[in-house]
PDB file of C-alpha atoms in Angstrom:
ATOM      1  CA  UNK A   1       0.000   0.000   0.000  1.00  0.00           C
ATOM      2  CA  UNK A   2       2.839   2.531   1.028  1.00  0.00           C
ATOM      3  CA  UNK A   3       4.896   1.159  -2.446  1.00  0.00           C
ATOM      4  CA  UNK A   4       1.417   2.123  -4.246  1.00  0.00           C
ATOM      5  CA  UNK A   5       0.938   5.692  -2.515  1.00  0.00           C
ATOM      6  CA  UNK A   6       4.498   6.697  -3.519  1.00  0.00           C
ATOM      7  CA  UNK A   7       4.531   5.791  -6.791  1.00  0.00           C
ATOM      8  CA  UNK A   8       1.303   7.891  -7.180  1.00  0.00           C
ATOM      9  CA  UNK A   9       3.021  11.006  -5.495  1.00  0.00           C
ATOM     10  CA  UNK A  10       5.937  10.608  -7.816  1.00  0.00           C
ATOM     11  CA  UNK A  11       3.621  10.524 -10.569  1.00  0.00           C
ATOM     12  CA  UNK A  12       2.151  13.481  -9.618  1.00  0.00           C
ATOM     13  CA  UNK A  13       5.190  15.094  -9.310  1.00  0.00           C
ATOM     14  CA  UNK A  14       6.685  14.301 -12.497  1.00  0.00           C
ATOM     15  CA  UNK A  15       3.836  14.771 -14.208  1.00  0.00           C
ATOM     16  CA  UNK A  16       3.392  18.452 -12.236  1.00  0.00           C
ATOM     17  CA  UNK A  17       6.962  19.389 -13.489  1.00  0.00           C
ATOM     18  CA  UNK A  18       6.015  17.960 -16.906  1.00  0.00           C
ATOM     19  CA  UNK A  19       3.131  20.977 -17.032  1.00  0.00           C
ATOM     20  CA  UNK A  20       4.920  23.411 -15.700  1.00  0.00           C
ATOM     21  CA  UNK A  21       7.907  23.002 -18.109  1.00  0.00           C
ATOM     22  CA  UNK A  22       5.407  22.617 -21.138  1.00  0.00           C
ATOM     23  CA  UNK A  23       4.550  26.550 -19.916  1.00  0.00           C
ATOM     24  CA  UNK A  24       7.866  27.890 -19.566  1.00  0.00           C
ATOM     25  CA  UNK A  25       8.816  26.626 -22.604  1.00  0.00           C
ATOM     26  CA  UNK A  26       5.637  27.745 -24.521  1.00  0.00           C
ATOM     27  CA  UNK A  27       6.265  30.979 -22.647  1.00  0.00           C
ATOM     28  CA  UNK A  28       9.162  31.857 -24.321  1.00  0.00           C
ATOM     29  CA  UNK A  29       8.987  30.473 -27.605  1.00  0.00           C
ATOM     30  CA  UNK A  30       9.223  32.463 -30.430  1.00  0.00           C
ATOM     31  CA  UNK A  31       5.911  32.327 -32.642  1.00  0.00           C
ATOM     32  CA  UNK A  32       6.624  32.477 -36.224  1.00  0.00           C
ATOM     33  CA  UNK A  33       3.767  34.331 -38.386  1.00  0.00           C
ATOM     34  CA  UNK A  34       2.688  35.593 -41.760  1.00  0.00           C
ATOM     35  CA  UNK A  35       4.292  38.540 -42.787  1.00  0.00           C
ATOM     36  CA  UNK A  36       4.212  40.750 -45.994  1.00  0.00           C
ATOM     37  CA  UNK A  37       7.397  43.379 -46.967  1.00  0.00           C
ATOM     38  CA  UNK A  38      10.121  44.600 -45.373  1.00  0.00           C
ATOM     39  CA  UNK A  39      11.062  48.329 -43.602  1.00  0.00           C
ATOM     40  CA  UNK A  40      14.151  49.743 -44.859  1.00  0.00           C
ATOM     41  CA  UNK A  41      15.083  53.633 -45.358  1.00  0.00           C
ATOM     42  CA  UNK A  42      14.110  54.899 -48.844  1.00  0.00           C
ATOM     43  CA  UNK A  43      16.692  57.066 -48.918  1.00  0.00           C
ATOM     44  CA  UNK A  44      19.773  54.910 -47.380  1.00  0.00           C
ATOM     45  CA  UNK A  45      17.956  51.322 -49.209  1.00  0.00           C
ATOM     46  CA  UNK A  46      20.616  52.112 -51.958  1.00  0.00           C
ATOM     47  CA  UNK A  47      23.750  52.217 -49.541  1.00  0.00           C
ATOM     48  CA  UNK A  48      22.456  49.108 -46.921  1.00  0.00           C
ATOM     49  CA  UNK A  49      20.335  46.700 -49.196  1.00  0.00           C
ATOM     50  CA  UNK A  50      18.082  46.257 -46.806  1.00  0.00           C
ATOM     51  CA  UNK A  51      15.340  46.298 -49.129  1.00  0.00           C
ATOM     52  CA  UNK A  52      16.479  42.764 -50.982  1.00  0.00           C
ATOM     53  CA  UNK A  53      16.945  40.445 -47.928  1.00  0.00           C
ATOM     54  CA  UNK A  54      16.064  37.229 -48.502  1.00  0.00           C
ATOM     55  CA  UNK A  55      14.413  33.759 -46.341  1.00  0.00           C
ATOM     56  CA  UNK A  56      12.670  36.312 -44.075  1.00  0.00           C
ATOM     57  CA  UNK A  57      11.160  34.789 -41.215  1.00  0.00           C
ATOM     58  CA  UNK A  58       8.599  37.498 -39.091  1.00  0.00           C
ATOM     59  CA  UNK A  59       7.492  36.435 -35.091  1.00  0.00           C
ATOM     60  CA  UNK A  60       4.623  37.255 -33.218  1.00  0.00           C
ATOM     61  CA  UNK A  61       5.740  40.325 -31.602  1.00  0.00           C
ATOM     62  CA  UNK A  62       5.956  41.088 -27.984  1.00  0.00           C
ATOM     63  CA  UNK A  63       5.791  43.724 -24.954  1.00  0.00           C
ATOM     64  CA  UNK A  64       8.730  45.322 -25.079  1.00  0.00           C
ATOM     65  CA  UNK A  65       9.373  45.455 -21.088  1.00  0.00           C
ATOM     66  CA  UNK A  66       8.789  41.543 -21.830  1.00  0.00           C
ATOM     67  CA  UNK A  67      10.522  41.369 -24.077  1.00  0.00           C
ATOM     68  CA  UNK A  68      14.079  39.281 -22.957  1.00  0.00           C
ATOM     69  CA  UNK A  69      12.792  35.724 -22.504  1.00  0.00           C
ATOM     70  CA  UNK A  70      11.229  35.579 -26.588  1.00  0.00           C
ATOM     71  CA  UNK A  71      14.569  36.558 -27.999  1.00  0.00           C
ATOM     72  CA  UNK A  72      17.061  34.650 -28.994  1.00  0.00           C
ATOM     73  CA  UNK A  73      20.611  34.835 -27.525  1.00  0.00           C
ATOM     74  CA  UNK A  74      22.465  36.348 -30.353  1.00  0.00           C
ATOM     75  CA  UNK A  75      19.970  39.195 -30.034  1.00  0.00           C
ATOM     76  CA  UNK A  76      19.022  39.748 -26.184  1.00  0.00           C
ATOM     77  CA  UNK A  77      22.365  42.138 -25.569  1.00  0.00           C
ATOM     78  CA  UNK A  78      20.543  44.581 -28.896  1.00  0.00           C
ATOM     79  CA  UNK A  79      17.686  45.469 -26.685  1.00  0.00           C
ATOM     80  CA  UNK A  80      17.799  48.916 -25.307  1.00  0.00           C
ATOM     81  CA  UNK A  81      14.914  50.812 -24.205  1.00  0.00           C
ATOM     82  CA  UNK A  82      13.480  54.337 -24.338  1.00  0.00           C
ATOM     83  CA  UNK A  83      12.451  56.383 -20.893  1.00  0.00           C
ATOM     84  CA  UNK A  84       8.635  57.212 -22.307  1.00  0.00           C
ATOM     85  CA  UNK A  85       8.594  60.525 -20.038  1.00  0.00           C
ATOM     86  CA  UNK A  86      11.202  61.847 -21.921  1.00  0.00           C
ATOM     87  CA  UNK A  87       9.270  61.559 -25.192  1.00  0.00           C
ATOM     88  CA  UNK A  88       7.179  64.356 -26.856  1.00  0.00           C
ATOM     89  CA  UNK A  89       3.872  62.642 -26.667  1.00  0.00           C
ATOM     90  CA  UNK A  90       1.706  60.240 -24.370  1.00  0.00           C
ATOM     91  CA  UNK A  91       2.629  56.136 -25.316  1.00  0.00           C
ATOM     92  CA  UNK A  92      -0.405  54.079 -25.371  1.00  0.00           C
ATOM     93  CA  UNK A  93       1.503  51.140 -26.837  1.00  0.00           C
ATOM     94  CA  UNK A  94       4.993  49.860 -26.910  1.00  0.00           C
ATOM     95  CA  UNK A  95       5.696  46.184 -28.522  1.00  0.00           C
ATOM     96  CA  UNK A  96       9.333  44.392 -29.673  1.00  0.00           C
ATOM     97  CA  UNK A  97       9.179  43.212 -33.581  1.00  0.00           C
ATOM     98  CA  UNK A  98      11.603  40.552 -34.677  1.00  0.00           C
ATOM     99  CA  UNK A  99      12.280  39.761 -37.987  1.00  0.00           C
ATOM    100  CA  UNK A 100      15.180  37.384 -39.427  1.00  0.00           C
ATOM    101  CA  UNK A 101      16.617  36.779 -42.855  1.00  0.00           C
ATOM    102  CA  UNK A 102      19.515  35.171 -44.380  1.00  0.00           C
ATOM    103  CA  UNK A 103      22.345  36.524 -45.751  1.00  0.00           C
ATOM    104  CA  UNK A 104      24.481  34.564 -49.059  1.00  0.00           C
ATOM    105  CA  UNK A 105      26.801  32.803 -46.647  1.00  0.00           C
ATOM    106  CA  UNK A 106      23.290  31.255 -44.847  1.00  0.00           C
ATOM    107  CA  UNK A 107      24.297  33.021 -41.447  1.00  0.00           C
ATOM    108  CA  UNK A 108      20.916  34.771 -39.929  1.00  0.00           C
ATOM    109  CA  UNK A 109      20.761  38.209 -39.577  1.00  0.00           C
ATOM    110  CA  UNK A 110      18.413  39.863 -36.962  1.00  0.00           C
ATOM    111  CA  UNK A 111      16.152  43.018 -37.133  1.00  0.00           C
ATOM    112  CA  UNK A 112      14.406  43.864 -34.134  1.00  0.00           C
ATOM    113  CA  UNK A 113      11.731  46.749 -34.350  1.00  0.00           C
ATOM    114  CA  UNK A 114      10.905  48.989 -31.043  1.00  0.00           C
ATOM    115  CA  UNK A 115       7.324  50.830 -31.587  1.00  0.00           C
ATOM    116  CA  UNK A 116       6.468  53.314 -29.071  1.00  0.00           C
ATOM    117  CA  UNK A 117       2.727  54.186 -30.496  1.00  0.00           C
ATOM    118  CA  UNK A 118       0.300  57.282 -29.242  1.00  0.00           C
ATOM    119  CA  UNK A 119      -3.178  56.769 -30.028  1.00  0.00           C
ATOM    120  CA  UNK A 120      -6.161  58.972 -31.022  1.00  0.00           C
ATOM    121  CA  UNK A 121      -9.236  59.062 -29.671  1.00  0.00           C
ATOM    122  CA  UNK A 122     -10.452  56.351 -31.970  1.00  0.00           C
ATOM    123  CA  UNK A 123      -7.642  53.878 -31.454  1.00  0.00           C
ATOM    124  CA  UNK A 124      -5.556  54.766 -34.238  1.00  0.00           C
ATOM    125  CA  UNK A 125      -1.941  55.458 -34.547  1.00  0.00           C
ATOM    126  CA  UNK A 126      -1.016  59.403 -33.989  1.00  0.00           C
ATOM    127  CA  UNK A 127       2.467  60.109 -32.934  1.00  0.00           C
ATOM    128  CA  UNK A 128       4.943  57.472 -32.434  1.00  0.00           C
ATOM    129  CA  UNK A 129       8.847  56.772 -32.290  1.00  0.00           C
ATOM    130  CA  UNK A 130      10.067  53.331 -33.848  1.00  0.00           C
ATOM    131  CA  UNK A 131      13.824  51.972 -33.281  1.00  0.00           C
ATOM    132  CA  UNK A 132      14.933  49.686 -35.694  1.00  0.00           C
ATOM    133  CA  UNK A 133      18.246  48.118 -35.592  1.00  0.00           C
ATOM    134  CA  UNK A 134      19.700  45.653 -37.969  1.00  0.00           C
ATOM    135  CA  UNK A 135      22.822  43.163 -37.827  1.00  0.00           C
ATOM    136  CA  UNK A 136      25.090  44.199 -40.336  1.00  0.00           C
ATOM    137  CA  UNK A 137      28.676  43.033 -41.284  1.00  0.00           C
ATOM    138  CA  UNK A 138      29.841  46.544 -42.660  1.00  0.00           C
ATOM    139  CA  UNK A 139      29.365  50.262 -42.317  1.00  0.00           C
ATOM    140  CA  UNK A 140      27.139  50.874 -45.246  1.00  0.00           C
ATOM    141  CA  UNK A 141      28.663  54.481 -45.283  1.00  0.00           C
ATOM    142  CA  UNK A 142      32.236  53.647 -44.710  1.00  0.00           C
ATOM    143  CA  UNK A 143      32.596  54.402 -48.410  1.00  0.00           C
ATOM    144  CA  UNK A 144      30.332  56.666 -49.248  1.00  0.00           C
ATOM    145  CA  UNK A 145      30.395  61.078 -48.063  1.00  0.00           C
ATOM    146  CA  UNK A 146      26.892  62.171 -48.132  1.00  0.00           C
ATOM    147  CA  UNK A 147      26.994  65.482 -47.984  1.00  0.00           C
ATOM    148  CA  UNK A 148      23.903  66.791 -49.470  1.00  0.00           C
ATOM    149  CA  UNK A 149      22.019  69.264 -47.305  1.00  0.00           C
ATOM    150  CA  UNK A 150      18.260  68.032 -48.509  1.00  0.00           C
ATOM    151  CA  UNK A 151      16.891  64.429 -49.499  1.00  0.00           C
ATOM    152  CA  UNK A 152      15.445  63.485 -52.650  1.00  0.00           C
ATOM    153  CA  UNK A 153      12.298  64.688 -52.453  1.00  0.00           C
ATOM    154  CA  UNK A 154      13.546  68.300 -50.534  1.00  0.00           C
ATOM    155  CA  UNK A 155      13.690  67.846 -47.108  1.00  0.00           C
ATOM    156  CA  UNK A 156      16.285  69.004 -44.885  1.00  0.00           C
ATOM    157  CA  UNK A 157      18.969  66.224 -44.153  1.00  0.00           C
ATOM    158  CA  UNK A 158      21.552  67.274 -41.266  1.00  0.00           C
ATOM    159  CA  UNK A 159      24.715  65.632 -40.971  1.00  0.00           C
ATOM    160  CA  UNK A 160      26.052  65.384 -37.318  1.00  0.00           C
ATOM    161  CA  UNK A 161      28.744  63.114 -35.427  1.00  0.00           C
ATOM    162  CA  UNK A 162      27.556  60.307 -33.788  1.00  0.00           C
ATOM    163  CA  UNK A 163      30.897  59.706 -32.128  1.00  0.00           C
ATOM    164  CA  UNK A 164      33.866  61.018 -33.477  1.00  0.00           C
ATOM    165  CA  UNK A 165      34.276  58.329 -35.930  1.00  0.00           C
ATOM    166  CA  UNK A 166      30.872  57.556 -37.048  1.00  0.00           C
ATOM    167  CA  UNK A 167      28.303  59.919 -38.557  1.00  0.00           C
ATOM    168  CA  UNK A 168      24.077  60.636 -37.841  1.00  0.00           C
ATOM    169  CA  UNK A 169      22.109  61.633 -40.397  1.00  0.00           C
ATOM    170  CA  UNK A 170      18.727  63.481 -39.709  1.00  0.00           C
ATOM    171  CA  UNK A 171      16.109  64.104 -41.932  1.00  0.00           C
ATOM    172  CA  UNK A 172      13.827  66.356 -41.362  1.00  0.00           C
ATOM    173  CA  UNK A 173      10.433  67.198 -42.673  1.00  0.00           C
ATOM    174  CA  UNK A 174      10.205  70.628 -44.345  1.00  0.00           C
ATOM    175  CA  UNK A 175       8.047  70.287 -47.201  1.00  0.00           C
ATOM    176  CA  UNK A 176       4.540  69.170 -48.079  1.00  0.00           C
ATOM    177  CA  UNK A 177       6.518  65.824 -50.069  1.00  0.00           C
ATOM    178  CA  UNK A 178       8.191  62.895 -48.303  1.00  0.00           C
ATOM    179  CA  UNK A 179       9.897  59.684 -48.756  1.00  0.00           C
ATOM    180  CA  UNK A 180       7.936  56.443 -47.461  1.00  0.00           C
ATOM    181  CA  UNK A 181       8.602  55.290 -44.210  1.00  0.00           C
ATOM    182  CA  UNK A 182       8.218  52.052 -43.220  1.00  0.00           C
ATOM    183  CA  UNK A 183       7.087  50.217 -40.266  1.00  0.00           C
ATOM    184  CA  UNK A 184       6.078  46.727 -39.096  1.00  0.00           C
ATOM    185  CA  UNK A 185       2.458  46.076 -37.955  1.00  0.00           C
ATOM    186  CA  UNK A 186       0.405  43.511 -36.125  1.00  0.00           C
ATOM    187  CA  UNK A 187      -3.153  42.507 -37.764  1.00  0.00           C
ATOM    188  CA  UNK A 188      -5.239  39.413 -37.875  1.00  0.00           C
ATOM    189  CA  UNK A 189      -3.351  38.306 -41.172  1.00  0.00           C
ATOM    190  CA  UNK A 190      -0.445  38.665 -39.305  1.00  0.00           C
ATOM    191  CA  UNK A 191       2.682  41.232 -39.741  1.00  0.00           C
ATOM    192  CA  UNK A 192       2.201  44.230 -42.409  1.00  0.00           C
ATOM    193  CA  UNK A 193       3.950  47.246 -42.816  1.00  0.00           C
ATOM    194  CA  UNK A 194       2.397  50.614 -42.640  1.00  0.00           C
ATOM    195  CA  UNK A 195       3.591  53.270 -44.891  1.00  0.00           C
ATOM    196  CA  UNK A 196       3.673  56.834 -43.812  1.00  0.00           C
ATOM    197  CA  UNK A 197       5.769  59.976 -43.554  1.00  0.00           C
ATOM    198  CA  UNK A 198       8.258  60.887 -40.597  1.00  0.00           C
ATOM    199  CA  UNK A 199      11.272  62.440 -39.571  1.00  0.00           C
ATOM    200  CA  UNK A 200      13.728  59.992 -39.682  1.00  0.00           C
ATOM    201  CA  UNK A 201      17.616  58.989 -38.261  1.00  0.00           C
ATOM    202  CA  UNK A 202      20.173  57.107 -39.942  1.00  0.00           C
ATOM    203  CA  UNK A 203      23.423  55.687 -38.365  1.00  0.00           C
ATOM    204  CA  UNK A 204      25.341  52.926 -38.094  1.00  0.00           C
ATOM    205  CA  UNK A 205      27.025  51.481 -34.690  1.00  0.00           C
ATOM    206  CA  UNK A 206      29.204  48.783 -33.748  1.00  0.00           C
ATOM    207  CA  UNK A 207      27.763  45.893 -36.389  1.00  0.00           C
ATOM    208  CA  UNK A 208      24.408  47.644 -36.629  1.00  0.00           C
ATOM    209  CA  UNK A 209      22.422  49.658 -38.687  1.00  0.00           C
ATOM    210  CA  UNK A 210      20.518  52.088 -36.877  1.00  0.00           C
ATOM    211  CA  UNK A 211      16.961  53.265 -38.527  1.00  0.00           C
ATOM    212  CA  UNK A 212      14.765  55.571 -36.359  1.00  0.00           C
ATOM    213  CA  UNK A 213      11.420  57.067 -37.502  1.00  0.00           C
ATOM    214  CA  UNK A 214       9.316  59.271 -35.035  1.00  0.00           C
ATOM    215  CA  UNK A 215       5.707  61.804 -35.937  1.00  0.00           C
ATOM    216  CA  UNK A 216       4.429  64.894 -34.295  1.00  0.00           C
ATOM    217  CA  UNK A 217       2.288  67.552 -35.216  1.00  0.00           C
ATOM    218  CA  UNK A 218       4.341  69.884 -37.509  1.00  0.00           C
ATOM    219  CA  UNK A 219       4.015  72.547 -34.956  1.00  0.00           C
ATOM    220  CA  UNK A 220       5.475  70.932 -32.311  1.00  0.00           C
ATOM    221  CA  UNK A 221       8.345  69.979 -34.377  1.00  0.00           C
ATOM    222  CA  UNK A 222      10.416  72.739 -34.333  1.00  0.00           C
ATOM    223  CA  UNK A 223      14.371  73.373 -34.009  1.00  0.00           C
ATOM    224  CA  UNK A 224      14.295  73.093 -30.512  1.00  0.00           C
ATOM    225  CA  UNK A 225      12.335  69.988 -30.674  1.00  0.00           C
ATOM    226  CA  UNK A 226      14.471  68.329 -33.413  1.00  0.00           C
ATOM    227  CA  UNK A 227      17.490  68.912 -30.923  1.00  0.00           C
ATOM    228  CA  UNK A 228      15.838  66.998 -28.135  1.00  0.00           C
ATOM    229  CA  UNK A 229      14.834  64.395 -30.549  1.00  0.00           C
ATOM    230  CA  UNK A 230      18.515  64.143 -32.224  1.00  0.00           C
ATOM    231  CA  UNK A 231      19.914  63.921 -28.634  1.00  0.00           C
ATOM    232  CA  UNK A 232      17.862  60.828 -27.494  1.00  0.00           C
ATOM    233  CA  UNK A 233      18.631  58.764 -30.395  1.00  0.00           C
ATOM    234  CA  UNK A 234      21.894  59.544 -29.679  1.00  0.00           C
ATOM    235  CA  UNK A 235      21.734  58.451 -26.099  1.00  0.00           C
ATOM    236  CA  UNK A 236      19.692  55.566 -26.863  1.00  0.00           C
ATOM    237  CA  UNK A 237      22.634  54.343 -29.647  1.00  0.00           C
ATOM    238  CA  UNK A 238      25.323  54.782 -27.756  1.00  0.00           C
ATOM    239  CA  UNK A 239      24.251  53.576 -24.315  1.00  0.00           C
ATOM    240  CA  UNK A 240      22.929  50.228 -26.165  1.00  0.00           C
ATOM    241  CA  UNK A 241      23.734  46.739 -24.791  1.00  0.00           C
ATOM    242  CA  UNK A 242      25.169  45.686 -28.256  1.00  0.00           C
ATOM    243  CA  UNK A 243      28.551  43.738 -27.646  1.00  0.00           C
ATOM    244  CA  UNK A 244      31.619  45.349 -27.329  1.00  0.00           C
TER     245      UNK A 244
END
């Protein structure tokens, strides 16, 4: 009888740890999805290439304050995040976007997507700052001197110093025209990409490519603001957890 009792409490135990394992594991598994296109800078696509990646593989995205247990290793030290009181606008939403690809060699390359999101009164997106970063073997504008003091299309682009080394470019939006900005979306079908307009950063830091999009009313956008804006990214890139 006491042989018979154990065996069913070691059962139950084992079979306890086998449930509570099944959890963990589901917990943090990454969920792979449906996805359609890929975000990329319109004006920097021709320098990076980030518009042609191939196998792409999009996840279920995640809460970005829980966001550490769903990535995978090579990835978790890339996670930085943003102090929301020090942004420009109330955030009703923040979620962590990954999205892998292959490069010719078969070696996977990571982009990981940060979307801080305000919201209107009917749910829908108003302001917002997105952080995308991107593996990358090479400085895409180790070769190249842009110099040009407006984009295509005729907005302001500002060329600053990162570090000494390493440049920042900011685009700014000072005309009724813009070039397409990019972001990745959660629906029911899955992961889309939204297009819109936005004032937009551009660097690259130790093995990554650093594309940064953020919206506000045009009034509230001013020189002042553009300075504040320019000095976060810059704080956020250069205190990042990216290996040394």
């Amino acid at each position: 009888m006491a042989t018979k009792k154990l065996s069913s409490i070691l059962f139950s135990l084992i079979f306890m740890n086998f449930i509570l394992l099944g959890c963990a594991t589901e917990k943090s598994e990454l969920v792979k999805v449906k996805g359609t296109d890929l975000t990329y800078s319109e004006y920097f696509k021709a320098y990076d290439g980030l518009d042609e990646r191939d196998n792409v593989t999009f996840y279920k995205p995640f809460l970005i304050n829980e966001v550490e247990p769903f990535l995978p290793d090579q990835v978790k030290n890339t996670m930085n995040t943003i102090n929301t009181d020090k942004l420009p606008f109330k955030v009703d939403e923040e979620k962590a976007y990954l999205v892998t690809s292959k490069d010719k060699n078969g070696a996977i390359k990571n982009q990981v997507q940060l979307s801080y999101l305000g919201k209107d009164e009917y749910k829908q997106t108003d302001d917002f700052l997105i952080i995308s970063v991107t593996e990358a073997d090479k400085n895409p504008l180790e070769t190249y001197d842009i110099t040009n003091d407006f984009d295509s299309v005729g907005n302001k682009l500002i060329k600053k110093q990162l570090t000494e080394n390493l440049p920042i470019y900011q685009q700014v939006l000072t005309t009724d025209s813009a070039l397409l900005y990019t972001y990745y979306e959660e629906n029911e079908k899955g992961i889309i990409t939204i297009g819109t307009a936005a004032n937009e950063f551009y660097a690259y830091y130790n093995g990554h490519i650093y594309h940064i999009g953020y919206s506000l009313d045009r009034e509230k956008n001013d020189v002042e603001m553009q300075k504040k804006m320019l000095q976060l990214v810059r704080e956020f890139i250069l205190a990042s957890k990216l290996p040394q």
